[in-house]
Amino acid sequence: MTALEDTFRTRTGEAPYGTWFAPGRVNLIGEHTDYNDGFCMPFALPHRVTVAAGPRKDGQWVITSQNKHETVTVAPADLTPGRPGWSSYAAGVVWALRQAGYDIAGADLVLESDVPVGAGLSSSAALECAVLTALAELNGLDIAGMDRARLARTAENEFVGAPTGLMDQAASTLCTAGHALFFDCRDLTVEQVPFDSATFGVEVLVLDTNTPHSLVDSEYAERRTSCHEAARQLGVTALREVSADGLGDALTALADPLLRKRVRHVVTENERVRQARQALRTGSLDELAPLLDQSHASMRDDFEITVPTVDLAVETARAAGALGARMTGGGFGGCIIALVPAGRTDEVGEEVARAFAEAGYAAPAWFTATPSAGAGRLR
Ligand code: ADP
Ligand code: MG
C-alpha cells in the first residue's frame, strides 16, 4: 500500500477505488500564443498531483490536500463559482462536469503533489486534471482527452475565476513520455513530437527564479486586450491569422507602436514554435537552441513580460554554458528553461544561484526535467 492509500484508508475507513495522477508542465516554446489561437509546445514534468479516490454514498465530495494538511467537504449546494480557497480547483471540476450534463456521484479524494505551487509549472491544472481523471473513471465516463482538458479549463476559468488559456490542461492531460506536445490552440489538434533530450546530448534545466509574482493578473489582462485590439484593427479573428510573411504589412497597418511590438512577438513566436517542431523532428540542436534565445528576446523587448531576475537567470545560464535559454510561463517571474550539455545542469544552476546572491535576489531552485506522461491511472 502506498502512503497515499494509507492516508485514504485512515481518513475514510476503506481502501481507495483507485489512484490517478496528472502532471505539471513546462512550455518549451510558444508564450502568450494560446489566446491568440496560435501554437505552443509544452511537455509534461515528472512532478505530478496524485489522487486516491473512492465513492461516497452521501452525495458530497470530501477532498483532502496532503500539502495543505486540510480536508474540505463540498456539498452540491456549495458548487457556486467564485468559491474561495484551494478546494475550488477540485470543486470546479465537479461543477464543470455537472454543467456539461454528467452525473457525478459523491466521492472521497485524497491528493498530494510535488508540483511547485505558483511557479508557473501548472500545479493548478495538474490538480484539476488529476481530479477530473479520477472522477471520470469513478463515474464510468468516457470523455475524450481534449474534452477533458476543456472541462478542466472551464473549472479554472469559470469556477475559480482565473482567465487562462487551454495549454496547461491540454498538456497535463495529453502529453506522453519522451515527447513535447505541439498544440494548435485554434484547431485544438495536437502532435506528439519526439523530444528525448538525450539524443541532443542535452538536459533540460528548469530553474524557478522564486520571484514573487506581482502585477501578473493585470499585466496578463492587458496583453490579452492588446492582442485582441490589434487583431480587430487588422481585421482578423485572432493574431494567429497573421503569417510571418504578412508581418511587415501588419506592422505598417498598425499606428500604435505598442500594439506593433505585441503583434511582432505573437507572430514571430508562432513561427518559432513551428520551427522548433521541425528542429525536434530532425533532431537538430543547432536549430532548436537559438529559437529559445530568440523567444526570450521577444518576450523581453516586444511583449515586455520578463523581469530583472528572469533576465539575469537567462543571461547567467547562457554564460555558464546553456546552449539556449528562455523564460517559460506567463511572465513577471516564474521559471526559466535552458538546454544544457548533459551532466552540467547543477553547475549552471549554481552559477545562477551565485549571480542571484550577488544581486541580492532570493535563492533560485532548479531541477532537470524529462518529458513525462500525461494524466492517467496509477494503480
Ligand atoms: P501554478 O498553476 O502556476 O502553480 P496557480 O496560481 O495557477 O499557480 O495555482 C496555484 C494554486 O493551486 C494554489 O494556490 C492552490 O490553491 C492550488 N493548488 C495547487 N496545488 C495544490 C495542492 N497540492 N493542494 C491544494 N491546493 C493546490
Ligand atoms: Mg496555474
CSV table of C-alpha atoms and ligand atoms in Angstrom, one decimal:
chain,number,residue,atom,x,y,z
A,1,MET,CA,0.0,0.0,0.0
A,2,THR,CA,1.3,3.5,-0.8
A,3,ALA,CA,1.4,6.2,1.8
A,4,LEU,CA,-1.4,8.0,-0.1
A,5,GLU,CA,-3.6,4.9,0.0
A,6,ASP,CA,-2.8,4.5,3.7
A,7,THR,CA,-3.9,8.1,4.4
A,8,PHE,CA,-7.1,7.5,2.4
A,9,ARG,CA,-7.8,4.4,4.4
A,10,THR,CA,-7.2,6.2,7.7
A,11,ARG,CA,-9.5,9.0,6.7
A,12,THR,CA,-12.3,7.0,5.2
A,13,GLY,CA,-12.0,3.6,6.8
A,14,GLU,CA,-11.9,2.0,3.3
A,15,ALA,CA,-9.4,1.3,0.6
A,16,PRO,CA,-9.5,3.7,-2.4
A,17,TYR,CA,-11.1,2.5,-5.6
A,18,GLY,CA,-8.0,3.6,-7.4
A,19,THR,CA,-5.2,6.2,-7.7
A,20,TRP,CA,-4.8,8.6,-10.6
A,21,PHE,CA,-2.3,11.3,-11.5
A,22,ALA,CA,-1.8,14.4,-13.7
A,23,PRO,CA,1.5,16.2,-14.2
A,24,GLY,CA,2.6,19.8,-14.1
A,25,ARG,CA,4.1,21.1,-17.3
A,26,VAL,CA,6.7,23.3,-18.7
A,27,ASN,CA,6.4,25.1,-22.0
A,28,LEU,CA,9.4,24.5,-24.3
A,29,ILE,CA,8.3,27.4,-26.6
A,30,GLY,CA,5.2,29.4,-27.6
A,31,GLU,CA,4.4,32.0,-24.9
A,32,HIS,CA,1.2,34.1,-24.9
A,33,THR,CA,0.2,32.5,-28.1
A,34,ASP,CA,-2.7,30.4,-26.8
A,35,TYR,CA,-5.3,33.1,-26.5
A,36,ASN,CA,-4.2,34.3,-30.0
A,37,ASP,CA,-5.3,30.9,-31.4
A,38,GLY,CA,-1.7,30.1,-32.1
A,39,PHE,CA,0.8,27.4,-31.2
A,40,CYS,CA,2.7,26.2,-28.2
A,41,MET,CA,4.8,23.2,-27.3
A,42,PRO,CA,4.7,22.1,-23.7
A,43,PHE,CA,5.9,18.9,-22.2
A,44,ALA,CA,4.8,17.1,-19.0
A,45,LEU,CA,7.0,17.2,-15.9
A,46,PRO,CA,7.8,14.2,-13.8
A,47,HIS,CA,6.2,16.3,-11.0
A,48,ARG,CA,2.5,15.4,-10.5
A,49,VAL,CA,-0.6,15.6,-8.5
A,50,THR,CA,-1.6,12.1,-7.3
A,51,VAL,CA,-5.2,11.5,-6.1
A,52,ALA,CA,-6.6,8.4,-4.3
A,53,ALA,CA,-10.3,8.3,-4.7
A,54,GLY,CA,-13.4,6.2,-3.9
A,55,PRO,CA,-17.2,6.6,-4.0
A,56,ARG,CA,-19.2,8.2,-1.1
A,57,LYS,CA,-22.9,7.5,-0.5
A,58,ASP,CA,-23.9,10.9,0.9
A,59,GLY,CA,-23.5,12.8,-2.4
A,60,GLN,CA,-20.7,15.0,-1.1
A,61,TRP,CA,-17.2,15.4,-2.2
A,62,VAL,CA,-14.7,15.3,0.6
A,63,ILE,CA,-11.3,16.4,-0.5
A,64,THR,CA,-8.0,16.3,1.4
A,65,SER,CA,-4.8,18.0,0.3
A,66,GLN,CA,-1.8,16.5,2.0
A,67,ASN,CA,0.1,19.6,1.1
A,68,LYS,CA,-2.3,21.9,2.8
A,69,HIS,CA,-3.0,19.5,5.7
A,70,GLU,CA,-6.6,20.2,5.2
A,71,THR,CA,-9.9,18.4,4.4
A,72,VAL,CA,-12.8,20.3,2.8
A,73,THR,CA,-16.3,19.0,2.4
A,74,VAL,CA,-18.2,20.2,-0.7
A,75,ALA,CA,-22.0,19.6,-0.9
A,76,PRO,CA,-23.9,20.1,-4.1
A,77,ALA,CA,-25.2,23.4,-2.7
A,78,ASP,CA,-21.6,24.6,-2.4
A,79,LEU,CA,-20.9,24.3,-6.1
A,80,THR,CA,-21.1,28.0,-6.7
A,81,PRO,CA,-18.5,29.7,-8.9
A,82,GLY,CA,-16.1,32.1,-7.2
A,83,ARG,CA,-15.9,29.9,-4.1
A,84,PRO,CA,-12.6,30.9,-2.4
A,85,GLY,CA,-9.7,28.6,-1.5
A,86,TRP,CA,-7.7,25.8,-3.0
A,87,SER,CA,-10.6,23.3,-2.9
A,88,SER,CA,-12.3,25.3,-5.6
A,89,TYR,CA,-9.9,23.8,-8.2
A,90,ALA,CA,-11.3,20.4,-7.3
A,91,ALA,CA,-14.9,21.6,-6.7
A,92,GLY,CA,-14.7,23.4,-10.0
A,93,VAL,CA,-14.1,20.2,-11.8
A,94,VAL,CA,-17.2,18.6,-10.3
A,95,TRP,CA,-19.1,21.7,-11.3
A,96,ALA,CA,-17.8,21.7,-14.8
A,97,LEU,CA,-18.6,18.1,-15.3
A,98,ARG,CA,-22.2,18.6,-14.0
A,99,GLN,CA,-22.6,21.7,-16.2
A,100,ALA,CA,-21.7,19.5,-19.1
A,101,GLY,CA,-24.5,17.2,-18.2
A,102,TYR,CA,-22.5,14.4,-16.5
A,103,ASP,CA,-23.9,12.8,-13.4
A,104,ILE,CA,-21.2,13.0,-10.7
A,105,ALA,CA,-21.7,10.9,-7.6
A,106,GLY,CA,-20.1,11.9,-4.3
A,107,ALA,CA,-16.5,10.9,-3.7
A,108,ASP,CA,-13.7,10.9,-1.3
A,109,LEU,CA,-10.5,12.3,-2.7
A,110,VAL,CA,-7.1,12.4,-1.0
A,111,LEU,CA,-4.4,14.2,-3.0
A,112,GLU,CA,-0.8,15.1,-2.8
A,113,SER,CA,1.5,16.9,-5.1
A,114,ASP,CA,5.2,17.6,-5.8
A,115,VAL,CA,4.5,20.2,-8.4
A,116,PRO,CA,5.9,23.5,-7.2
A,117,VAL,CA,3.0,25.8,-6.5
A,118,GLY,CA,2.8,29.3,-8.1
A,119,ALA,CA,6.0,28.8,-10.1
A,120,GLY,CA,4.2,28.7,-13.5
A,121,LEU,CA,4.6,25.0,-13.7
A,122,SER,CA,0.8,24.5,-13.6
A,123,SER,CA,0.1,22.9,-10.2
A,124,SER,CA,-3.4,24.2,-10.7
A,125,ALA,CA,-4.0,22.3,-14.0
A,126,ALA,CA,-2.3,19.2,-12.5
A,127,LEU,CA,-4.8,19.3,-9.6
A,128,GLU,CA,-7.8,19.8,-11.9
A,129,CYS,CA,-6.8,17.2,-14.4
A,130,ALA,CA,-5.9,14.6,-11.7
A,131,VAL,CA,-9.3,15.1,-10.0
A,132,LEU,CA,-11.1,15.0,-13.4
A,133,THR,CA,-9.3,11.8,-14.4
A,134,ALA,CA,-10.3,10.2,-11.1
A,135,LEU,CA,-13.9,11.4,-11.2
A,136,ALA,CA,-14.3,10.4,-14.9
A,137,GLU,CA,-13.3,6.8,-14.1
A,138,LEU,CA,-15.2,6.6,-10.8
A,139,ASN,CA,-18.3,7.6,-12.6
A,140,GLY,CA,-17.7,5.4,-15.7
A,141,LEU,CA,-17.5,8.3,-18.0
A,142,ASP,CA,-15.7,8.0,-21.4
A,143,ILE,CA,-14.6,11.5,-22.2
A,144,ALA,CA,-12.1,12.2,-25.0
A,145,GLY,CA,-8.7,13.7,-24.0
A,146,MET,CA,-9.2,17.2,-25.4
A,147,ASP,CA,-12.7,17.4,-23.9
A,148,ARG,CA,-11.3,16.5,-20.5
A,149,ALA,CA,-8.8,19.3,-20.9
A,150,ARG,CA,-11.6,21.7,-21.9
A,151,LEU,CA,-13.6,20.7,-18.8
A,152,ALA,CA,-10.7,21.3,-16.5
A,153,ARG,CA,-10.1,24.7,-18.1
A,154,THR,CA,-13.8,25.5,-17.6
A,155,ALA,CA,-13.3,24.8,-13.9
A,156,GLU,CA,-10.3,27.2,-13.7
A,157,ASN,CA,-11.9,29.9,-15.9
A,158,GLU,CA,-15.5,29.9,-14.8
A,159,PHE,CA,-15.4,28.4,-11.3
A,160,VAL,CA,-12.1,29.5,-9.9
A,161,GLY,CA,-12.2,32.6,-12.0
A,162,ALA,CA,-8.7,32.6,-13.5
A,163,PRO,CA,-8.7,33.6,-17.2
A,164,THR,CA,-6.1,31.1,-18.5
A,165,GLY,CA,-5.8,29.5,-22.0
A,166,LEU,CA,-6.1,25.8,-22.7
A,167,MET,CA,-2.4,24.9,-22.8
A,168,ASP,CA,-1.9,23.9,-19.2
A,169,GLN,CA,-4.8,21.4,-19.1
A,170,ALA,CA,-4.1,20.1,-22.6
A,171,ALA,CA,-0.5,19.4,-21.6
A,172,SER,CA,-1.4,17.8,-18.3
A,173,THR,CA,-4.0,15.6,-20.0
A,174,LEU,CA,-2.5,14.8,-23.4
A,175,CYS,CA,1.3,14.7,-23.1
A,176,THR,CA,3.2,11.5,-23.5
A,177,ALA,CA,6.6,10.5,-22.1
A,178,GLY,CA,9.5,11.3,-24.3
A,179,HIS,CA,7.5,13.9,-26.3
A,180,ALA,CA,6.7,17.5,-26.5
A,181,LEU,CA,3.1,18.3,-27.4
A,182,PHE,CA,2.7,20.6,-30.4
A,183,PHE,CA,-0.6,22.2,-29.7
A,184,ASP,CA,-2.7,24.1,-32.2
A,185,CYS,CA,-4.8,26.3,-30.0
A,186,ARG,CA,-7.4,27.1,-32.7
A,187,ASP,CA,-8.0,23.7,-34.2
A,188,LEU,CA,-7.4,22.0,-30.8
A,189,THR,CA,-5.3,19.4,-32.5
A,190,VAL,CA,-2.0,18.0,-31.1
A,191,GLU,CA,1.0,16.3,-32.4
A,192,GLN,CA,3.3,14.2,-30.2
A,193,VAL,CA,6.8,15.4,-31.2
A,194,PRO,CA,9.6,13.1,-30.0
A,195,PHE,CA,11.8,15.0,-27.6
A,196,ASP,CA,14.3,12.8,-26.0
A,197,SER,CA,16.8,15.3,-24.8
A,198,ALA,CA,19.5,12.6,-24.6
A,199,THR,CA,19.5,12.3,-28.4
A,200,PHE,CA,20.5,16.0,-28.4
A,201,GLY,CA,23.2,15.4,-25.8
A,202,VAL,CA,21.5,18.0,-23.5
A,203,GLU,CA,19.4,18.1,-20.4
A,204,VAL,CA,16.6,20.5,-19.8
A,205,LEU,CA,17.2,22.7,-16.8
A,206,VAL,CA,14.1,24.2,-15.2
A,207,LEU,CA,15.0,27.0,-12.8
A,208,ASP,CA,12.5,28.7,-10.6
A,209,THR,CA,13.5,32.3,-10.0
A,210,ASN,CA,11.4,32.4,-6.9
A,211,THR,CA,10.4,35.9,-7.9
A,212,PRO,CA,7.2,37.0,-6.1
A,213,HIS,CA,4.7,37.4,-8.9
A,214,SER,CA,3.3,40.9,-8.8
A,215,LEU,CA,1.0,42.6,-11.3
A,216,VAL,CA,0.7,39.3,-13.1
A,217,ASP,CA,-3.1,39.3,-13.3
A,218,SER,CA,-3.4,42.9,-14.5
A,219,GLU,CA,-0.5,42.6,-17.0
A,220,TYR,CA,-1.9,39.4,-18.3
A,221,ALA,CA,-5.2,41.0,-18.9
A,222,GLU,CA,-3.5,44.0,-20.6
A,223,ARG,CA,-1.6,41.7,-23.0
A,224,ARG,CA,-4.8,39.8,-23.9
A,225,THR,CA,-6.7,43.1,-24.5
A,226,SER,CA,-3.9,44.5,-26.6
A,227,CYS,CA,-3.7,41.4,-28.8
A,228,HIS,CA,-7.4,41.4,-29.3
A,229,GLU,CA,-7.4,45.1,-30.2
A,230,ALA,CA,-4.6,44.5,-32.7
A,231,ALA,CA,-6.5,41.7,-34.3
A,232,ARG,CA,-9.6,43.9,-34.5
A,233,GLN,CA,-7.6,46.7,-36.2
A,234,LEU,CA,-6.0,44.2,-38.6
A,235,GLY,CA,-9.4,42.7,-39.5
A,236,VAL,CA,-8.6,39.2,-38.3
A,237,THR,CA,-10.3,37.0,-35.8
A,238,ALA,CA,-7.0,36.3,-34.0
A,239,LEU,CA,-3.4,37.1,-34.5
A,240,ARG,CA,-2.8,33.5,-35.5
A,241,GLU,CA,-4.0,34.6,-38.9
A,242,VAL,CA,-1.1,37.0,-39.4
A,243,SER,CA,1.6,34.9,-41.1
A,244,ALA,CA,5.4,35.5,-40.7
A,245,ASP,CA,5.3,36.7,-44.4
A,246,GLY,CA,2.5,39.1,-43.6
A,247,LEU,CA,4.1,40.6,-40.5
A,248,GLY,CA,5.6,43.6,-42.3
A,249,ASP,CA,2.2,44.7,-43.8
A,250,ALA,CA,0.5,44.1,-40.4
A,251,LEU,CA,3.1,46.3,-38.6
A,252,THR,CA,2.6,49.0,-41.2
A,253,ALA,CA,-1.1,48.9,-40.8
A,254,LEU,CA,-0.9,49.5,-37.0
A,255,ALA,CA,-0.5,53.0,-35.8
A,256,ASP,CA,0.2,52.3,-32.2
A,257,PRO,CA,3.9,51.4,-31.6
A,258,LEU,CA,2.9,49.3,-28.5
A,259,LEU,CA,0.5,47.2,-30.5
A,260,ARG,CA,3.1,46.7,-33.2
A,261,LYS,CA,5.5,45.2,-30.6
A,262,ARG,CA,2.9,42.9,-29.2
A,263,VAL,CA,1.9,41.7,-32.6
A,264,ARG,CA,5.6,41.1,-33.6
A,265,HIS,CA,6.0,38.9,-30.5
A,266,VAL,CA,3.0,36.8,-31.2
A,267,VAL,CA,3.6,36.4,-34.9
A,268,THR,CA,7.3,35.6,-34.6
A,269,GLU,CA,6.7,33.3,-31.6
A,270,ASN,CA,4.1,31.3,-33.6
A,271,GLU,CA,6.7,30.9,-36.3
A,272,ARG,CA,9.4,29.8,-33.7
A,273,VAL,CA,7.1,27.1,-32.4
A,274,ARG,CA,6.7,25.6,-35.9
A,275,GLN,CA,10.5,25.9,-36.4
A,276,ALA,CA,11.1,24.2,-33.0
A,277,ARG,CA,8.8,21.4,-34.0
A,278,GLN,CA,10.8,20.9,-37.2
A,279,ALA,CA,14.1,21.0,-35.2
A,280,LEU,CA,12.8,18.3,-32.9
A,281,ARG,CA,11.7,16.2,-35.8
A,282,THR,CA,15.1,16.4,-37.4
A,283,GLY,CA,17.0,16.2,-34.1
A,284,SER,CA,18.8,19.4,-34.8
A,285,LEU,CA,20.0,21.1,-31.6
A,286,ASP,CA,21.7,23.8,-33.6
A,287,GLU,CA,18.3,24.8,-34.9
A,288,LEU,CA,16.4,24.4,-31.6
A,289,ALA,CA,18.7,26.2,-29.2
A,290,PRO,CA,18.7,29.7,-30.8
A,291,LEU,CA,14.9,29.6,-31.0
A,292,LEU,CA,14.8,29.6,-27.2
A,293,ASP,CA,17.1,32.6,-27.1
A,294,GLN,CA,15.1,34.5,-29.7
A,295,SER,CA,11.9,33.7,-27.9
A,296,HIS,CA,13.4,35.2,-24.7
A,297,ALA,CA,14.5,38.4,-26.5
A,298,SER,CA,11.0,38.7,-28.0
A,299,MET,CA,9.3,38.3,-24.6
A,300,ARG,CA,11.7,40.8,-23.1
A,301,ASP,CA,11.8,43.5,-25.7
A,302,ASP,CA,8.5,43.2,-27.6
A,303,PHE,CA,6.0,41.6,-25.2
A,304,GLU,CA,7.7,43.1,-22.2
A,305,ILE,CA,6.8,40.3,-19.8
A,306,THR,CA,10.2,39.5,-18.3
A,307,VAL,CA,11.6,41.0,-15.1
A,308,PRO,CA,15.2,41.6,-14.0
A,309,THR,CA,15.5,38.3,-12.0
A,310,VAL,CA,14.4,36.3,-15.0
A,311,ASP,CA,16.6,38.1,-17.4
A,312,LEU,CA,19.6,37.6,-15.1
A,313,ALA,CA,18.8,33.9,-14.8
A,314,VAL,CA,18.7,33.5,-18.6
A,315,GLU,CA,21.9,35.5,-19.2
A,316,THR,CA,23.8,33.7,-16.5
A,317,ALA,CA,22.6,30.3,-17.7
A,318,ARG,CA,23.9,31.1,-21.1
A,319,ALA,CA,27.2,32.5,-19.9
A,320,ALA,CA,27.6,29.3,-17.8
A,321,GLY,CA,27.2,27.1,-20.9
A,322,ALA,CA,23.5,26.7,-21.7
A,323,LEU,CA,23.0,26.4,-25.4
A,324,GLY,CA,19.7,28.2,-25.4
A,325,ALA,CA,17.5,29.6,-22.6
A,326,ARG,CA,14.3,31.5,-22.1
A,327,MET,CA,11.7,32.4,-19.6
A,328,THR,CA,8.8,30.0,-19.6
A,329,GLY,CA,5.3,30.6,-18.5
A,330,GLY,CA,3.2,33.8,-18.3
A,331,GLY,CA,5.9,36.1,-17.1
A,332,PHE,CA,6.7,38.6,-14.4
A,333,GLY,CA,8.6,35.9,-12.6
A,334,GLY,CA,8.4,32.2,-12.6
A,335,CYS,CA,10.8,29.8,-14.3
A,336,ILE,CA,13.3,29.7,-17.0
A,337,ILE,CA,14.1,26.7,-19.1
A,338,ALA,CA,17.6,26.1,-20.5
A,339,LEU,CA,19.2,23.4,-22.8
A,340,VAL,CA,22.3,22.4,-21.0
A,341,PRO,CA,25.0,20.0,-22.1
A,342,ALA,CA,24.3,16.7,-20.3
A,343,GLY,CA,25.6,16.4,-16.8
A,344,ARG,CA,26.1,20.2,-16.3
A,345,THR,CA,22.7,21.3,-15.1
A,346,ASP,CA,23.8,21.7,-11.5
A,347,GLU,CA,26.8,23.7,-12.5
A,348,VAL,CA,24.6,26.1,-14.4
A,349,GLY,CA,22.0,26.2,-11.6
A,350,GLU,CA,24.8,27.0,-9.1
A,351,GLU,CA,26.1,29.8,-11.3
A,352,VAL,CA,22.7,31.4,-11.4
A,353,ALA,CA,22.4,31.0,-7.6
A,354,ARG,CA,25.7,32.8,-7.3
A,355,ALA,CA,24.6,35.6,-9.5
A,356,PHE,CA,21.3,35.9,-7.6
A,357,ALA,CA,23.1,36.1,-4.3
A,358,GLU,CA,25.3,38.8,-5.7
A,359,ALA,CA,22.4,40.8,-6.9
A,360,GLY,CA,20.6,40.4,-3.6
A,361,TYR,CA,17.8,38.2,-5.0
A,362,ALA,CA,16.2,35.2,-3.2
A,363,ALA,CA,17.8,31.9,-4.0
A,364,PRO,CA,16.5,30.0,-7.0
A,365,ALA,CA,15.5,26.4,-7.1
A,366,TRP,CA,16.1,24.0,-10.0
A,367,PHE,CA,15.7,20.5,-11.4
A,368,THR,CA,16.3,18.6,-14.5
A,369,ALA,CA,13.1,17.9,-16.4
A,370,THR,CA,12.5,14.8,-18.5
A,371,PRO,CA,9.4,14.8,-20.8
A,372,SER,CA,6.9,12.7,-18.9
A,373,ALA,CA,3.5,11.1,-19.2
A,374,GLY,CA,0.2,12.9,-19.1
A,375,ALA,CA,-2.7,12.1,-16.8
A,376,GLY,CA,-3.7,8.5,-16.2
A,377,ARG,CA,-4.4,5.8,-13.7
A,378,LEU,CA,-1.5,4.9,-11.4
A,379,ARG,CA,-3.0,1.9,-9.5
B,1,ADP,P1,0.5,27.4,-10.8
B,1,ADP,O1,-0.5,26.7,-11.5
B,1,ADP,O2,1.5,28.2,-11.7
B,1,ADP,O3,1.3,26.6,-9.8
B,1,ADP,P2,-1.7,28.9,-9.8
B,1,ADP,O4,-1.8,30.2,-9.0
B,1,ADP,O5,-2.4,28.8,-11.1
B,1,ADP,O6,-0.2,28.6,-9.9
B,1,ADP,O7,-2.3,27.7,-8.9
B,1,ADP,C1,-1.8,27.5,-7.6
B,1,ADP,C2,-3.0,27.2,-6.7
B,1,ADP,O8,-3.5,25.9,-7.0
B,1,ADP,C3,-2.6,27.2,-5.2
B,1,ADP,O9,-2.7,28.5,-4.7
B,1,ADP,C4,-3.7,26.3,-4.7
B,1,ADP,O10,-4.9,27.0,-4.5
B,1,ADP,C5,-3.9,25.3,-5.8
B,1,ADP,N1,-3.1,24.1,-5.5
B,1,ADP,C6,-2.1,23.6,-6.3
B,1,ADP,N2,-1.5,22.5,-5.8
B,1,ADP,C7,-2.2,22.2,-4.7
B,1,ADP,C8,-2.2,21.2,-3.7
B,1,ADP,N3,-1.3,20.2,-3.8
B,1,ADP,N4,-3.1,21.2,-2.7
B,1,ADP,C9,-4.0,22.2,-2.6
B,1,ADP,N5,-4.1,23.2,-3.5
B,1,ADP,C10,-3.2,23.2,-4.5
B,2,MG,MG,-2.0,27.6,-12.8
